[in-house]
CSV table of C-alpha atoms and ligand atoms in Angstrom, one decimal:
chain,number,residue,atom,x,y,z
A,530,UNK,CA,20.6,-1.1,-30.9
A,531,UNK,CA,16.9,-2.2,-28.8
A,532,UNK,CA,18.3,-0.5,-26.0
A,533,UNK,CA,19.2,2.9,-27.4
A,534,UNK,CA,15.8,3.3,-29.5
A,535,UNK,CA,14.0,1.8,-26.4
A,536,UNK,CA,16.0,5.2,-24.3
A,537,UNK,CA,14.9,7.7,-26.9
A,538,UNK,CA,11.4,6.6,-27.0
A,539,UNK,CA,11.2,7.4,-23.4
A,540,UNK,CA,12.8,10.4,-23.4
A,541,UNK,CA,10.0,11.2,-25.8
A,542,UNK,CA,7.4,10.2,-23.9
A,543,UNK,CA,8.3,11.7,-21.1
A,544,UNK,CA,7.3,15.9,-22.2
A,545,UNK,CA,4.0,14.0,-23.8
A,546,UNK,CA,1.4,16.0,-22.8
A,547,UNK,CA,-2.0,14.2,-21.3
A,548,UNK,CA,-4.6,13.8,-23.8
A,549,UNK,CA,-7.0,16.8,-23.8
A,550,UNK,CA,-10.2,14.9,-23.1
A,551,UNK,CA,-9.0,13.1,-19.8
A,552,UNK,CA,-11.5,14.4,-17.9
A,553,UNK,CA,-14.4,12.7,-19.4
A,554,UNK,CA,-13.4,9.4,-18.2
A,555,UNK,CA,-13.4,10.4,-14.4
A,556,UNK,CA,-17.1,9.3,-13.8
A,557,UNK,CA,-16.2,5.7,-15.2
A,558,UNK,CA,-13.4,5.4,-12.7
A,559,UNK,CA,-15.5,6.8,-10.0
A,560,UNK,CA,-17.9,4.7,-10.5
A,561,UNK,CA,-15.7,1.9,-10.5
A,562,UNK,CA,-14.1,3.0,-6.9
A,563,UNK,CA,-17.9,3.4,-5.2
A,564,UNK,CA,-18.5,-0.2,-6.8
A,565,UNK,CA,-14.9,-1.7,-4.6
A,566,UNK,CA,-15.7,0.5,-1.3
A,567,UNK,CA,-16.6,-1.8,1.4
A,568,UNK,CA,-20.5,-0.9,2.8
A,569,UNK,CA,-20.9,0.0,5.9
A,570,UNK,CA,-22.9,-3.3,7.3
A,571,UNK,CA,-19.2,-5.0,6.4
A,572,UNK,CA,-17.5,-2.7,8.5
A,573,UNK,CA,-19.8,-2.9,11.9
A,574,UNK,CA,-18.9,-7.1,11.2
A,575,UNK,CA,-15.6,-6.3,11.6
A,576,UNK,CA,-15.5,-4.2,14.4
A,577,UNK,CA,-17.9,-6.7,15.7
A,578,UNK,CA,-15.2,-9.7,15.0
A,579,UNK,CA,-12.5,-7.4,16.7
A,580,UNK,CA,-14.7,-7.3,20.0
A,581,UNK,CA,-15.9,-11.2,20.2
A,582,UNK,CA,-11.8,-11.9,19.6
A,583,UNK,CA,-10.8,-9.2,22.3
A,584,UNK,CA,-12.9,-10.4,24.6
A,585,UNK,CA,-12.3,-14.4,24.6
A,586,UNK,CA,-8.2,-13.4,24.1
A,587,UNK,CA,-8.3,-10.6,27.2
A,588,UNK,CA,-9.7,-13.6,29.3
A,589,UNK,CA,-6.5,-15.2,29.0
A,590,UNK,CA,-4.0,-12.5,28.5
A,591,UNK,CA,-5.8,-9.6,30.6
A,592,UNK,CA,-2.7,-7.2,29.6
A,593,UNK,CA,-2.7,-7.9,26.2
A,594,UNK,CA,-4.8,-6.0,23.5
A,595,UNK,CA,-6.0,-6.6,20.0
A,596,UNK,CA,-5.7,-4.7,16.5
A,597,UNK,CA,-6.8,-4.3,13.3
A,598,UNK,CA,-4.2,-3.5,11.2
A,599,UNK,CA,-4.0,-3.8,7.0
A,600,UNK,CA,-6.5,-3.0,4.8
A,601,UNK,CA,-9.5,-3.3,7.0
A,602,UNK,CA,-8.2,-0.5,9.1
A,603,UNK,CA,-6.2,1.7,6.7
A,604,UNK,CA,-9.3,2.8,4.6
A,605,UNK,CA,-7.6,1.0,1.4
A,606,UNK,CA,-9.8,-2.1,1.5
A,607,UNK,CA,-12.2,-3.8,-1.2
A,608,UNK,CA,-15.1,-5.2,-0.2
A,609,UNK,CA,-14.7,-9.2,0.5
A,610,UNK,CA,-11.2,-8.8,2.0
A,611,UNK,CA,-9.6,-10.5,4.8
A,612,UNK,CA,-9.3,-9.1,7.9
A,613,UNK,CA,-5.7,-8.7,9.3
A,614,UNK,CA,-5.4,-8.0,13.0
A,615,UNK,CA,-1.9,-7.8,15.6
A,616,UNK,CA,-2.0,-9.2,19.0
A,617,UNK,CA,0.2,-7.3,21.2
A,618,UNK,CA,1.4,-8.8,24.5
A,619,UNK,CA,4.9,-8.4,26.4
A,620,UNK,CA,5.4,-11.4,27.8
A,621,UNK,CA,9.0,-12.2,28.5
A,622,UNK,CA,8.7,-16.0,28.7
A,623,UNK,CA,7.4,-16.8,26.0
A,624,UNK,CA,8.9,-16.9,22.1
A,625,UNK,CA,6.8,-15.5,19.0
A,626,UNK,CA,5.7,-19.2,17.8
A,627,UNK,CA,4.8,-20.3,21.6
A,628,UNK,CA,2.5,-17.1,21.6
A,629,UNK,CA,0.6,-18.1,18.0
A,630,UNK,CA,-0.1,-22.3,19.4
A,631,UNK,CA,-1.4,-21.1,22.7
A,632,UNK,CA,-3.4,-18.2,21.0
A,633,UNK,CA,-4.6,-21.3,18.6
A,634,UNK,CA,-5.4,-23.3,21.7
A,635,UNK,CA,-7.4,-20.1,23.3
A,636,UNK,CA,-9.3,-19.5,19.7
A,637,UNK,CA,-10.4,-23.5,19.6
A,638,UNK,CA,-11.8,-23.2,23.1
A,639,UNK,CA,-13.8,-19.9,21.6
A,640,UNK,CA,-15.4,-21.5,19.3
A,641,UNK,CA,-13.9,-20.6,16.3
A,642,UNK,CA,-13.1,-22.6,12.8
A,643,UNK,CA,-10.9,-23.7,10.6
A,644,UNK,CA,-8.0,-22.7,13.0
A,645,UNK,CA,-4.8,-22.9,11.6
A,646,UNK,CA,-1.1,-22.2,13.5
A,647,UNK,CA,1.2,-21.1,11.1
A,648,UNK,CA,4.6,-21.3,12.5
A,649,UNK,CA,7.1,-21.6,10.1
A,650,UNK,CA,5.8,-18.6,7.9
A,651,UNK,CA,8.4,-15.4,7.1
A,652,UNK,CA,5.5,-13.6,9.8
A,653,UNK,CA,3.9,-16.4,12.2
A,654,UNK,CA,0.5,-15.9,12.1
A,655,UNK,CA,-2.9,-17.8,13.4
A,656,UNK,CA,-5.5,-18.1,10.2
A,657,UNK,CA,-9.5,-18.7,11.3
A,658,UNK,CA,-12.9,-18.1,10.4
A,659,UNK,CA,-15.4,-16.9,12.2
A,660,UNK,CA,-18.9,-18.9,12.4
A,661,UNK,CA,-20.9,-15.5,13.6
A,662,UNK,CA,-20.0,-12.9,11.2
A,663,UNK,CA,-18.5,-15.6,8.5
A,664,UNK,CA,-15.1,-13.8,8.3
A,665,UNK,CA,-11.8,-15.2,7.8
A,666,UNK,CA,-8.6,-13.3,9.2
A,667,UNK,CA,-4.9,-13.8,10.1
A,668,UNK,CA,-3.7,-13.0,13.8
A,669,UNK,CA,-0.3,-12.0,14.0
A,670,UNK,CA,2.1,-11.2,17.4
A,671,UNK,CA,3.9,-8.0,18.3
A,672,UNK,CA,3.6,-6.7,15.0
A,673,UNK,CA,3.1,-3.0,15.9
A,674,UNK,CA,4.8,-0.9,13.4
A,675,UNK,CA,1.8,-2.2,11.0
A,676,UNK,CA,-0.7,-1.4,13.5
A,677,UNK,CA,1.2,2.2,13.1
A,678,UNK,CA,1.8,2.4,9.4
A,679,UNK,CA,-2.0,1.6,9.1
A,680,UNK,CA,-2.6,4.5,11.3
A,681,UNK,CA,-0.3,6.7,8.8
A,682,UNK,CA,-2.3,5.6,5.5
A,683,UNK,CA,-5.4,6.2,7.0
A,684,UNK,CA,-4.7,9.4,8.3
A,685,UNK,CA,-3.1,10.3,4.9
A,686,UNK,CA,-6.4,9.6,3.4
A,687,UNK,CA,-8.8,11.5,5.5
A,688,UNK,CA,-6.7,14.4,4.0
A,689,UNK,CA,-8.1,14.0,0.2
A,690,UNK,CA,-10.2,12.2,-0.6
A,691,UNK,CA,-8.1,11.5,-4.3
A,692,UNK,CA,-6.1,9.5,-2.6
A,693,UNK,CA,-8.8,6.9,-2.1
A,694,UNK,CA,-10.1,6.9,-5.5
A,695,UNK,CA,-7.2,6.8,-7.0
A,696,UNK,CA,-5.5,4.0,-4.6
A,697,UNK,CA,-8.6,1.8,-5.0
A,698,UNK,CA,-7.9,1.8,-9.1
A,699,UNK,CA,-4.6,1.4,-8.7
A,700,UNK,CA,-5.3,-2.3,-6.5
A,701,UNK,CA,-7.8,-2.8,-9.0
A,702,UNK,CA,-5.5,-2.6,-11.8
A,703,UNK,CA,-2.7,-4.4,-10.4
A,704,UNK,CA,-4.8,-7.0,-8.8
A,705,UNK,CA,-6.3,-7.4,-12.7
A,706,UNK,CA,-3.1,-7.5,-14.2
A,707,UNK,CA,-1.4,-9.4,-11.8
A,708,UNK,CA,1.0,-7.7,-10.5
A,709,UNK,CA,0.2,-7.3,-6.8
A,710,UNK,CA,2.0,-10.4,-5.4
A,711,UNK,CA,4.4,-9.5,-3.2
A,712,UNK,CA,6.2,-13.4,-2.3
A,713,UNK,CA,6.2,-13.4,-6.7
A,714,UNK,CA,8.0,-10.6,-7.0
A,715,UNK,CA,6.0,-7.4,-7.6
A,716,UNK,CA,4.4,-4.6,-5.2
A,717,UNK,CA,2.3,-5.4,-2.2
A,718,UNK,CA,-0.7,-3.4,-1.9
A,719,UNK,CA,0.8,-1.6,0.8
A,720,UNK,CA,3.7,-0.1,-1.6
A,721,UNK,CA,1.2,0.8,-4.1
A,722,UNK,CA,-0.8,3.2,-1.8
A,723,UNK,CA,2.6,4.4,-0.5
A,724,UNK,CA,3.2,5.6,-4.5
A,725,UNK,CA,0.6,7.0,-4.8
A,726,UNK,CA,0.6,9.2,-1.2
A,727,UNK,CA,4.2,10.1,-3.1
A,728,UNK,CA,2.4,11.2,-6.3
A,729,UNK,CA,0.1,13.6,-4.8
A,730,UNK,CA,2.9,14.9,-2.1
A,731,UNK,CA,4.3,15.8,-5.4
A,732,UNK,CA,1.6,17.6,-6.6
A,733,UNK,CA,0.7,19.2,-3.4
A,734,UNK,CA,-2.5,17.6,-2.9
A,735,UNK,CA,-1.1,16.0,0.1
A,736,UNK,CA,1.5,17.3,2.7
A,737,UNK,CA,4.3,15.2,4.4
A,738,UNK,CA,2.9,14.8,7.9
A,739,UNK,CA,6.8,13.2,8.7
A,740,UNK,CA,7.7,16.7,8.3
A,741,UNK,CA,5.5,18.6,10.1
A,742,UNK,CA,5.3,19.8,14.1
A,743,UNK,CA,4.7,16.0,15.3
A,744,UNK,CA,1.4,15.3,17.4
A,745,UNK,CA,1.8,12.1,17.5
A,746,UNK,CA,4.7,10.1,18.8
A,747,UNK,CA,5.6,6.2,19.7
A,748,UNK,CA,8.6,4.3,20.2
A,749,UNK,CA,8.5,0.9,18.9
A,750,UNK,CA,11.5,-1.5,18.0
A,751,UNK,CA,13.6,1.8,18.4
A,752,UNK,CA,12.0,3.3,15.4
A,753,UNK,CA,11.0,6.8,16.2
A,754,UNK,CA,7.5,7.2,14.9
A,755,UNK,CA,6.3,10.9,15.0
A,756,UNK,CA,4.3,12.6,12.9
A,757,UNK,CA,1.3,15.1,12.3
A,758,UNK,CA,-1.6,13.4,12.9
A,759,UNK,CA,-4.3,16.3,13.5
A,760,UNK,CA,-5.5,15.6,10.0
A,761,UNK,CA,-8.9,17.1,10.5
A,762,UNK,CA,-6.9,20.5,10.3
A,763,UNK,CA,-6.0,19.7,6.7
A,764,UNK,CA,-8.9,19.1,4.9
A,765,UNK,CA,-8.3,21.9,2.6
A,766,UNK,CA,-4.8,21.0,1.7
A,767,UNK,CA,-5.4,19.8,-2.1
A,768,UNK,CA,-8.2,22.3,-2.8
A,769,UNK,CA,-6.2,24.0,-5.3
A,770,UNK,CA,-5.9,21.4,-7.4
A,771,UNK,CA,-8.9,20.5,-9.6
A,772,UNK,CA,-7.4,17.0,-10.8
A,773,UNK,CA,-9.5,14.3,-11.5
A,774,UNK,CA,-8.8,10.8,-11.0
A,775,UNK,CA,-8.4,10.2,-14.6
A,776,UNK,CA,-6.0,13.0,-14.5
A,777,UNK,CA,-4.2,11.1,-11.4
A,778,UNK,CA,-3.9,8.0,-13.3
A,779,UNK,CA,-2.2,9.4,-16.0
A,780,UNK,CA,-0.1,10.6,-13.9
A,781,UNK,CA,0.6,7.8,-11.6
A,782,UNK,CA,1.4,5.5,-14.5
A,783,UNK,CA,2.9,8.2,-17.0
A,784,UNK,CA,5.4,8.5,-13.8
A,785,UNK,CA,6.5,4.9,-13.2
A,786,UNK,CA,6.4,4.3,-17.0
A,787,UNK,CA,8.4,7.3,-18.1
A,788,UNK,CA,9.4,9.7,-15.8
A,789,UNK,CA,11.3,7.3,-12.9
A,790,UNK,CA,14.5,6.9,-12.6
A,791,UNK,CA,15.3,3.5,-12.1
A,792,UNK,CA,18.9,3.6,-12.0
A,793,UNK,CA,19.2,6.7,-9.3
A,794,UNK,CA,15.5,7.5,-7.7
A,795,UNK,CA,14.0,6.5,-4.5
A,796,UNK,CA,10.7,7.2,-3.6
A,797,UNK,CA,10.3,8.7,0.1
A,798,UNK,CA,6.7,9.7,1.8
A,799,UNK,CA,8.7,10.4,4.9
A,800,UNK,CA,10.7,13.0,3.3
A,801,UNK,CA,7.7,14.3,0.5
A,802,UNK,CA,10.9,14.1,-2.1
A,803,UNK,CA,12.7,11.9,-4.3
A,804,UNK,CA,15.7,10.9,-2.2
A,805,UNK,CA,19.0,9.0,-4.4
A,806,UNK,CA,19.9,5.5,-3.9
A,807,UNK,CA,23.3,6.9,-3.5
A,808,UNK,CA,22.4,8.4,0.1
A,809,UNK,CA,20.9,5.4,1.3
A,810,UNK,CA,23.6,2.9,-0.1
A,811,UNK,CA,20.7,1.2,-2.1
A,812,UNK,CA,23.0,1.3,-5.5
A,813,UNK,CA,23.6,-2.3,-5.4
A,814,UNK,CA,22.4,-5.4,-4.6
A,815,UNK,CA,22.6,-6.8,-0.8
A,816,UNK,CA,21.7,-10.1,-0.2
A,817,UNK,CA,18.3,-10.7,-1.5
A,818,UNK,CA,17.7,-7.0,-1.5
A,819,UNK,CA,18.0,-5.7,-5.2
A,820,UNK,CA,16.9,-2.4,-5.0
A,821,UNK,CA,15.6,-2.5,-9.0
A,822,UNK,CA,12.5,-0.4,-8.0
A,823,UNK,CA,13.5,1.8,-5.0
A,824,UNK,CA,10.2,2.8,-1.8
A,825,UNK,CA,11.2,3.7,1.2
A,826,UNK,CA,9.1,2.6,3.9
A,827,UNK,CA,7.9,5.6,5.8
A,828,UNK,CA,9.1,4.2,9.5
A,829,UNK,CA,11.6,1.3,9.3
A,830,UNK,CA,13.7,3.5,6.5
A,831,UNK,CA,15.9,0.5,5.8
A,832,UNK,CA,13.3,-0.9,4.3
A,833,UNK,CA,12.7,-0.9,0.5
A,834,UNK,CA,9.3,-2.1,-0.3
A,835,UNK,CA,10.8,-3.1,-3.9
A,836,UNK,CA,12.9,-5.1,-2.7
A,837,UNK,CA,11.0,-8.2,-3.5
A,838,UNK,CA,11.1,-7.0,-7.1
A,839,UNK,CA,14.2,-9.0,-9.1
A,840,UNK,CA,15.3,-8.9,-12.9
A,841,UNK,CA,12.6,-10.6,-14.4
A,842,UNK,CA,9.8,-8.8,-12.5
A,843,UNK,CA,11.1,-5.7,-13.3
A,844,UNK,CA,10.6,-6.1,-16.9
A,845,UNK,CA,7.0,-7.0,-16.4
A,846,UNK,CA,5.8,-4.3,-13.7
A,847,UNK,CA,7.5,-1.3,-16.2
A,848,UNK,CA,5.5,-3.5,-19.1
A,849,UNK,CA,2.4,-3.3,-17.4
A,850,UNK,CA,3.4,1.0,-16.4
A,851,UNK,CA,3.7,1.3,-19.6
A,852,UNK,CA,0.7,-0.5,-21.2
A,853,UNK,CA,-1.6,1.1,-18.5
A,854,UNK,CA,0.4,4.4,-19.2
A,855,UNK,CA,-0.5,4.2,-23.1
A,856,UNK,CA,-4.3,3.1,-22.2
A,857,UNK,CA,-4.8,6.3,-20.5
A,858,UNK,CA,-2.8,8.4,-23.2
A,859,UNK,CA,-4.8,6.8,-26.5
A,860,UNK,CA,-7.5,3.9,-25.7
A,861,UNK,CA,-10.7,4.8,-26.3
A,862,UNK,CA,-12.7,2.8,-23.3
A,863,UNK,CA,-9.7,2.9,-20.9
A,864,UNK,CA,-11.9,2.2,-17.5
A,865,UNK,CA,-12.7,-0.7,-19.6
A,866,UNK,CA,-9.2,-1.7,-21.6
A,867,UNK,CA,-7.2,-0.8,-17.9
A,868,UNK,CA,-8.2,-3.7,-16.3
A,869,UNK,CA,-8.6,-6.6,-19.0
A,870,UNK,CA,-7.3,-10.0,-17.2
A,871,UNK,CA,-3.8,-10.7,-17.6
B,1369,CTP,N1,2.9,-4.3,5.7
B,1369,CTP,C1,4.1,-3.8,6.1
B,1369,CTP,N2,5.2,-3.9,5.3
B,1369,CTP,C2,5.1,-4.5,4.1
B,1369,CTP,C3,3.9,-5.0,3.7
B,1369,CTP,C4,2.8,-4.9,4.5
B,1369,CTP,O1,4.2,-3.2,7.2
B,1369,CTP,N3,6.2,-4.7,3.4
B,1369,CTP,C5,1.8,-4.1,6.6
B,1369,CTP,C6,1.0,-2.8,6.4
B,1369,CTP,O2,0.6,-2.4,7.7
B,1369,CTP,C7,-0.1,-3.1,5.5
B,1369,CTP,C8,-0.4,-4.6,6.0
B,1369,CTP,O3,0.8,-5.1,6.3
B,1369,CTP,O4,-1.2,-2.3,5.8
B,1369,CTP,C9,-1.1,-5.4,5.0
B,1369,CTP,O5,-0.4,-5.4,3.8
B,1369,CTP,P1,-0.9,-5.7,2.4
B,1369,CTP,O6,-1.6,-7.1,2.3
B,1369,CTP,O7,0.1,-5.3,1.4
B,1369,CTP,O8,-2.1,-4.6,2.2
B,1369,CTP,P2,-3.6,-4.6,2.4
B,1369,CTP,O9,-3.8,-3.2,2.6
B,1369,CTP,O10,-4.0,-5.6,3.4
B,1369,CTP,O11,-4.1,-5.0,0.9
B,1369,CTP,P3,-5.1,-6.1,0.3
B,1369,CTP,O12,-6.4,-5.4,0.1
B,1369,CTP,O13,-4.4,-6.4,-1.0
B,1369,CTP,O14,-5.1,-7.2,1.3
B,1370,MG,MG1,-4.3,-7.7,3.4
């Protein structure tokens, strides 16, 4: 039957050897990466931002402090994105959604616009704009193993710079294709860049810093958070590896289109392997939790970042692997074909 001819072809696929000329296409993609970078004039307005707000929140709350957390701060960021930033403040008396209307009433009084508590969401959060530098970003409360995961992914990419390049094209692509939308059911942009740190742990163009003699440690929420973080030291990790970012690509989506397994594979930075659903008790639904796309998140190792993914959107994230999969395998223009609108 479908299914059986549909299992073969895969197995075909997965031996298929990447098309001799791959390399030809890398200056297309890198061109493509320098075009999403943000410039450096965006990133003094954010640090900028992150100084006015410290200052008129520290006023208020002398013991508390601000960060940027997310894509400004992890080194994943586009130009043009919003800015996300964690207030943290231990204050006993007061809950998580008391926190976000008096940090609302501080902001008004700051002279900021469009200010907007929102309470009720899965993560609380204060949206605003601000009239100086013209950015937008969400405040959130006490939400500090973000503030360290972003830490984590930009650490990882001072290592190689592959890891940028190909990260960037991967958002691009998914962003294109629409498949990066997490509360519909496919991959945040956070669990993309964590498949691809996998990928080149793989191919030893990146080490597991989880594994290494820790330098850095925190506590937060019990999780244990420790790592090597001396990353300057490493900047000759990948250097035997010539890959390209076309050659990554392929790779990347040759992987999750024919080489995963779905049924038994999870994908773990912390560990640098392929860990089994078995071990973590991830073989069967729990909850809302289906566990049809398995990533372990590096610190809170409960967590699967797939998890979000159900049986519809399955089929249409393992479509879209394996269109982009084919593009890089047989289309003639793929920095072009890769990111046609969905
Ligand atoms: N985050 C997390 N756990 C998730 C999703 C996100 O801890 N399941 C945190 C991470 O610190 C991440 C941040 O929230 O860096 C923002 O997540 P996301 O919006 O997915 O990524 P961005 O890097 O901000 O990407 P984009 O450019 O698409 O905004
Ligand atoms: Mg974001």
């Amino acid at each position: 039957g479908h299914h059986v001819s549909s299992q073969r072809i895969r197995f075909q696929r997965r031996n298929r050897p990447c098309r001799y000329d791959i390399d030809r296409f890398a200056p297309s993609f890198l061109s493509i990466f320098e075009s999403l970078v943000p410039s450096q004039d965006e990133i003094a307005k954010q640090k900028q931002l992150l100084t006015s707000l410290s200052r008129i929140i520290n006023k208020e709350w002398p013991n508390s402090k601000l960060y940027l957390y997310g894509s400004c701060a992890n080194s994943f960021g586009f130009s043009n994105s919003d800015i996300d930033l964690c207030l943290s403040i231990d204050d006993k008396e007061m809950s998580k959604v008391d926190i976000i209307l008096k940090l609302a009433d501080i902001l008004h009084a700051g002279n900021l616009q469009n200010i907007q508590p929102l309470t009720r969401a899965r993560v609380p959060i204060v949206k605003l704009m601000d009239p100086e530098t013209g950015l937008s970003c969400d405040i959130c409360v006490n939400n500090l193993l973000a503030v360290i995961n972003t830490k984590l992914l930009r650490d990882y990419a001072q290592i190689d710079i592959r890891l940028r390049q190909l990260a960037f094209i991967v958002k691009h692509w998914a962003k294109s294709r629409r498949v990066n939308e997490a509360y519909q059911g496919t991959l945040s942009s956070y669990a993309y860049v964590i498949m691809c740190i996998h990928l080149l742990q793989l191919r030893r163009i990146l080490p597991c810093l989880q594994e290494m003699e820790a330098t850095y440690f925190v506590t937060v929420d019990e999780s244990n958070c420790a790592y090597f973080d001396q990353v300057d030291k490493l900047n000759n990790y990948g250097a035997h590896s010539r890959d390209t970012v076309s050659r990554l690509l392929w790779a990347f989506f040759h992987y999750w289109a024919y080489e995963h397994d779905y049924t038994r594979d999870v994908i773990s930075i912390r560990t640098g392997r392929i860990i089994s659903k078995e071990r973590k008790d991830w073989t069967r639904r729990v909850g809302n939790d289906r566990h049809l796309i398995c990533i372990e998140d590096p610190f809170e190792t409960s967590h699967d970042l797939g998890r979000v993914v159900d049986k519809f959107t399955i089929k249409i994230l393992r479509e879209e692997f394996e269109r982009a999969a084919n593009i890089l395998q047989f289309d003639p223009n793929p920095s072009v074909t890769l990111f046609e609108p969905y």
